[in-house]
Short mmCIF file of C-alpha atoms in Angstrom, two decimals:
data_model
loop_
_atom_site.label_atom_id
_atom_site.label_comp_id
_atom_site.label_asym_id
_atom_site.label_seq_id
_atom_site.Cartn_x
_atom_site.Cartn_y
_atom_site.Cartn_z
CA UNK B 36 148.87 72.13 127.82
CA UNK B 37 147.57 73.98 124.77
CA UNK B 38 143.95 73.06 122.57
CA UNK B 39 142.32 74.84 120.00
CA UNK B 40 138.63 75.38 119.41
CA UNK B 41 136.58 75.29 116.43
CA UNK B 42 133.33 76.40 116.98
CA UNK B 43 131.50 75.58 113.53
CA UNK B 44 131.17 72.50 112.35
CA UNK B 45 129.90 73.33 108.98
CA UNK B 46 129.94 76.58 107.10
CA UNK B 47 127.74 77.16 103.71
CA UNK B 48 128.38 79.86 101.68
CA UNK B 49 127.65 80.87 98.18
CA UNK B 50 130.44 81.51 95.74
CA UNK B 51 131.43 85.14 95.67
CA UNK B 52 130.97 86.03 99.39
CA UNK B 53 133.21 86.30 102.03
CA UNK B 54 134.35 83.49 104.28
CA UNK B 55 135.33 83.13 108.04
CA UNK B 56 136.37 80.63 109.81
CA UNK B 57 136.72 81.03 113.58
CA UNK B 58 139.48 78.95 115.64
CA UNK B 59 140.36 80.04 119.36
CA UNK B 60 143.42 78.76 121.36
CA UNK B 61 144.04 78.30 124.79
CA UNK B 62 147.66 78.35 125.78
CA UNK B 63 149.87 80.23 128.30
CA UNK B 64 152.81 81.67 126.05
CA UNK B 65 153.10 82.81 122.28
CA UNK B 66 151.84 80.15 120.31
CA UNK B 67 152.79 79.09 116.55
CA UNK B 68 149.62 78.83 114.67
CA UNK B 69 148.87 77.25 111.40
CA UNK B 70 145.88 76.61 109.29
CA UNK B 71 145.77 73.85 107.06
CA UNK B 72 142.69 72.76 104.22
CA UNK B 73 142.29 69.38 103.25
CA UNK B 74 140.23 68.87 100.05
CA UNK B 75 138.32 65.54 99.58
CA UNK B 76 140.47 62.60 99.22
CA UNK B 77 143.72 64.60 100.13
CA UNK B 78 146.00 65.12 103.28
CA UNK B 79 146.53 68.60 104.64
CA UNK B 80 147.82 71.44 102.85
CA UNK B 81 149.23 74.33 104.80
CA UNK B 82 147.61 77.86 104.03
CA UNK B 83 149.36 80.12 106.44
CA UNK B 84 151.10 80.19 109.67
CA UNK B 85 152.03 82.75 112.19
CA UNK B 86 154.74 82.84 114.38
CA UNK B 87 155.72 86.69 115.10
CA UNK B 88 155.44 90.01 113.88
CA UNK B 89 152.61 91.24 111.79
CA UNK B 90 148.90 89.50 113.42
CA UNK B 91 147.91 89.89 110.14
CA UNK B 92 149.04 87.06 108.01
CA UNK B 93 148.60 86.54 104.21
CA UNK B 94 148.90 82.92 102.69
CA UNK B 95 147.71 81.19 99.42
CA UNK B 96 144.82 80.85 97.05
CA UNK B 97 143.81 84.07 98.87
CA UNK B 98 142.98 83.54 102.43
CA UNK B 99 144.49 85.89 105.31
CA UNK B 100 144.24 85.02 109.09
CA UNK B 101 144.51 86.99 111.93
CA UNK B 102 145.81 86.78 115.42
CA UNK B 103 144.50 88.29 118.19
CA UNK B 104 146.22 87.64 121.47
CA UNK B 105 143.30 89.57 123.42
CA UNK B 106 140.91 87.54 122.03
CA UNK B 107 143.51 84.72 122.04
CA UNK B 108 141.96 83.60 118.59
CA UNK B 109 143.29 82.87 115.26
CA UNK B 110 140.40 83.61 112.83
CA UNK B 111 140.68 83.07 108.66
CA UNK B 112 138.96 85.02 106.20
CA UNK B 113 138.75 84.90 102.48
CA UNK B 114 136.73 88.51 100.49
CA UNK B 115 135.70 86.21 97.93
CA UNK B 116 135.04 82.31 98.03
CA UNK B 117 135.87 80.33 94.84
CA UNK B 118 134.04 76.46 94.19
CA UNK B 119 137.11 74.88 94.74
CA UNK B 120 137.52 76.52 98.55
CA UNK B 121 134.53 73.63 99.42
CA UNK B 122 136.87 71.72 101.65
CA UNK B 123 137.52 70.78 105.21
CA UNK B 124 139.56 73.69 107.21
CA UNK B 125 141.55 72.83 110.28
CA UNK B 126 143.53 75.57 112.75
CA UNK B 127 146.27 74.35 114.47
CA UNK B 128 148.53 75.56 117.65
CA UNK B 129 151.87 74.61 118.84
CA UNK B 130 154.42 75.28 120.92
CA UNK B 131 158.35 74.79 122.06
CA UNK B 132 157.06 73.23 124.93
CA UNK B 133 154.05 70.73 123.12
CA UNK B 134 153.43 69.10 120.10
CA UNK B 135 150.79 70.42 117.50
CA UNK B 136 147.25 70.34 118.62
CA UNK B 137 144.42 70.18 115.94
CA UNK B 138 140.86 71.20 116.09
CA UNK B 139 138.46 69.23 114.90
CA UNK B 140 137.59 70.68 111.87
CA UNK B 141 135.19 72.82 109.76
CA UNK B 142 133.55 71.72 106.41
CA UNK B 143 132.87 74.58 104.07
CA UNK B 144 130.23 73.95 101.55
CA UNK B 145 130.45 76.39 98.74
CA UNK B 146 126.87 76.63 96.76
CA UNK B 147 126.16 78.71 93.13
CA UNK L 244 157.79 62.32 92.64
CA UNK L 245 157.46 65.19 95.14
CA UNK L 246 156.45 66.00 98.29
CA UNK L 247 155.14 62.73 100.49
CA UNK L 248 153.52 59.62 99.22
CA UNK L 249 151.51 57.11 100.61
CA UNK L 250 150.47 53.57 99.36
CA UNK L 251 148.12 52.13 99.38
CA UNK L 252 145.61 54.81 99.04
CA UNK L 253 142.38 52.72 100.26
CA UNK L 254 143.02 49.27 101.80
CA UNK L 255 140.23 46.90 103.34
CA UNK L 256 141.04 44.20 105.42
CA UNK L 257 139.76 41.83 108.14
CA UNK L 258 140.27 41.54 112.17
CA UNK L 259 143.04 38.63 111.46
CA UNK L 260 144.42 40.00 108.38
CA UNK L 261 148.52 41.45 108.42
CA UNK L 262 149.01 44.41 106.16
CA UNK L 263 151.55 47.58 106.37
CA UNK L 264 151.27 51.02 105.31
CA UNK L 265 154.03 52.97 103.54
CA UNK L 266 155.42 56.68 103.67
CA UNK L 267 157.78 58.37 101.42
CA UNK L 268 158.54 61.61 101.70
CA UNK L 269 160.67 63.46 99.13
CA UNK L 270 161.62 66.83 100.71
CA UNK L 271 164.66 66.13 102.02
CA UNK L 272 163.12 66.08 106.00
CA UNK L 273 164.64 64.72 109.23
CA UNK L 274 161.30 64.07 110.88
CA UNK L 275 158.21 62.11 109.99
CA UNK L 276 154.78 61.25 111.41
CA UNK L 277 151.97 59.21 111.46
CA UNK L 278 148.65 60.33 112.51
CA UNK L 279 145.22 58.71 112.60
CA UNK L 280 141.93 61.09 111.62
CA UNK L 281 138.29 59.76 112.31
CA UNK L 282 135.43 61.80 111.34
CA UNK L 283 134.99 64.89 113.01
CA UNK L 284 137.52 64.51 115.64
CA UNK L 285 140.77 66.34 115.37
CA UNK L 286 143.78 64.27 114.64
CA UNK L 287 145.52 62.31 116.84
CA UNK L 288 149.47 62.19 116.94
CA UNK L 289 150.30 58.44 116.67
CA UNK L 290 154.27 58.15 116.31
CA UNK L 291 157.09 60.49 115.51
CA UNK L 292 160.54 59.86 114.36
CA UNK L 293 163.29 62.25 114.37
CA UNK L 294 166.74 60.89 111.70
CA UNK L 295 164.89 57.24 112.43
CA UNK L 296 164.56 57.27 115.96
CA UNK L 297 161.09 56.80 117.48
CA UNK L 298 160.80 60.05 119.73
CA UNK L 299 156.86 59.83 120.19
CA UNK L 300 154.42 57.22 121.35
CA UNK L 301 151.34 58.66 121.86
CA UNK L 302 150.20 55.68 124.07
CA UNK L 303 148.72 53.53 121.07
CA UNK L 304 148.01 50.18 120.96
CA UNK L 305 150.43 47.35 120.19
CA UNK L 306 148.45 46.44 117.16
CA UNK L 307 150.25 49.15 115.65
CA UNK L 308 154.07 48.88 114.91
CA UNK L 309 155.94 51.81 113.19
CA UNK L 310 159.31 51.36 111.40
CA UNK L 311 161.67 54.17 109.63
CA UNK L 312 164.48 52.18 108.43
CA UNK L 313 165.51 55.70 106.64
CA UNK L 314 164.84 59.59 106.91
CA UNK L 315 162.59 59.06 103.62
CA UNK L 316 160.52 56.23 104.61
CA UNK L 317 158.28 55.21 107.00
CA UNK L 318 155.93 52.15 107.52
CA UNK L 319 153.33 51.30 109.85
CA UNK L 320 152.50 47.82 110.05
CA UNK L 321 149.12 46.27 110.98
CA UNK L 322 148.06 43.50 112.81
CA UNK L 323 144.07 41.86 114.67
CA UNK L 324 143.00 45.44 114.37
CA UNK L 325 139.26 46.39 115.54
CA UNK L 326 136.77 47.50 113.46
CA UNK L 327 137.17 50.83 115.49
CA UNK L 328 140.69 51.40 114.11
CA UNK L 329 138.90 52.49 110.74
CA UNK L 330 139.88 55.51 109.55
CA UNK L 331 142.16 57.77 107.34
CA UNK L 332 145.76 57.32 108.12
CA UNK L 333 147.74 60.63 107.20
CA UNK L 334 152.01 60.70 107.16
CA UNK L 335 154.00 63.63 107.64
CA UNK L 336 157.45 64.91 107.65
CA UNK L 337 158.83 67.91 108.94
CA UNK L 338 162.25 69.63 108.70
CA UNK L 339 163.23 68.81 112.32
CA UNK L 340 161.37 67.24 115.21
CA UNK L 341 159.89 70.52 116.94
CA UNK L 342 156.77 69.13 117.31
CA UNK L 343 155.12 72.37 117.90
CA UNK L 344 156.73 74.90 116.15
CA UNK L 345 157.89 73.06 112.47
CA UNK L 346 155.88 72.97 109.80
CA UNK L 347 154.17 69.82 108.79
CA UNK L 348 153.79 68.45 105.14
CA UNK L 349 151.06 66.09 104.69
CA UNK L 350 150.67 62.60 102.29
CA UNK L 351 147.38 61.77 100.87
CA UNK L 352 146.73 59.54 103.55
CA UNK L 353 145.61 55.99 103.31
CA UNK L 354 141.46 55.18 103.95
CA UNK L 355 141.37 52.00 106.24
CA UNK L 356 138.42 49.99 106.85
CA UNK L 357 138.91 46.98 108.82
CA UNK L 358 135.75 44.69 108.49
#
């Protein structure tokens, strides 16, 4: 079986700093992993996803994730954190074997 | 319209009440979802169907009853739920039904509260 682990609940950060999210994976084999941000009121939107090649992946409105199998974590940063990037942040992990697992969630709070 | 739709958007009803839930998805997908997220808990996989066949019942309760009479739409219909079954009700399609692997395009969702 495969989960995924995110350790904060709830980030705050001012607008203009850096943001990172942390997500860790457990799972025996490569895994596909995604992260997704959900804005009040709205479903998920996809920001990135990694599947092979390059551990460093870039996706939109800026944000950049990176896998490390040693670590087996999945982590997403942004340099610079915009008001609008106040939303709910969720890593996901999958699998040919399993169907996609979600963590619960962190809520990022973005302050003047 | 693009990408996938949901209606109704918020919907309140009681314990005895009938009421269905509808899905649309405009991207031209094969498989489609229905999850169920609660506060703080990570989202729970409810059904999956794959070119209109139900491949995924994620043991949950009878009260719930999916139905994809298409590739494009998708309906979950409510009946006696519990207040416990409040909470935001998200469809999704995908290209294919690898569960684990395919990326997964999300509606709005639909806010329940059952009272």
């Amino acid at each position: 079986a495969q989960s995924v682990t995110q350790p904060d609940i709830h980030i705050t950060v001012s607008e203009g700093a850096s943001l990172e999210l942390r997500c860790n994976y457990s799972y025996g084999a490569t895994p596909y992993l995604f992260w997704y941000v959900q804005s009040p009121g709205q479903g998920l939107q996809l920001l990135l996803k990694y599947f092979s090649g390059d551990t460093l992946v870039q996706g939109i409105k800026g944000f950049e994730a990176e896998f490390k199998r040693s670590q087996s974590s999945f982590n997403l940063r942004k340099p610079s954190v915009h008001w609008s990037d106040a939303a709910e942040y969720f890593c996901a992990v999958g699998s040919n074997d399993y169907k996609l697992s979600f963590g619960a969630g962190t809520t990022v709070t973005v302050r003047a | 319209e693009t990408g996938v739709t949901q209606t109704p958007r918020h919907l309140v009803m009681g314990m005895t009440n009938k009421k269905s839930l509808k899905c649309e998805q405009h991207l031209g997908h094969n498989a489609m979802y229905w999850y169920k997220q609660s506060a703080k808990k990570p989202l729970e996989l409810m059904f999956v169907y794959n070119f209109k066949e139900q491949t995924e019942n994620n043991s949950v309760p009878s009260r719930f009853s999916p139905e994809c009479p298409n590739s494009s739409h998708l309906f979950l219909h409510l009946h006696t739920l519990q207040p416990e079954d409040s909470a935001l009700y998200l469809c999704a399609s995908s290209q294919e039904r690898e569960l684990g692997t395919d990326t997964q395009y999300f509606g709005p969702g639909t806010r329940l509260t059952v009272l």
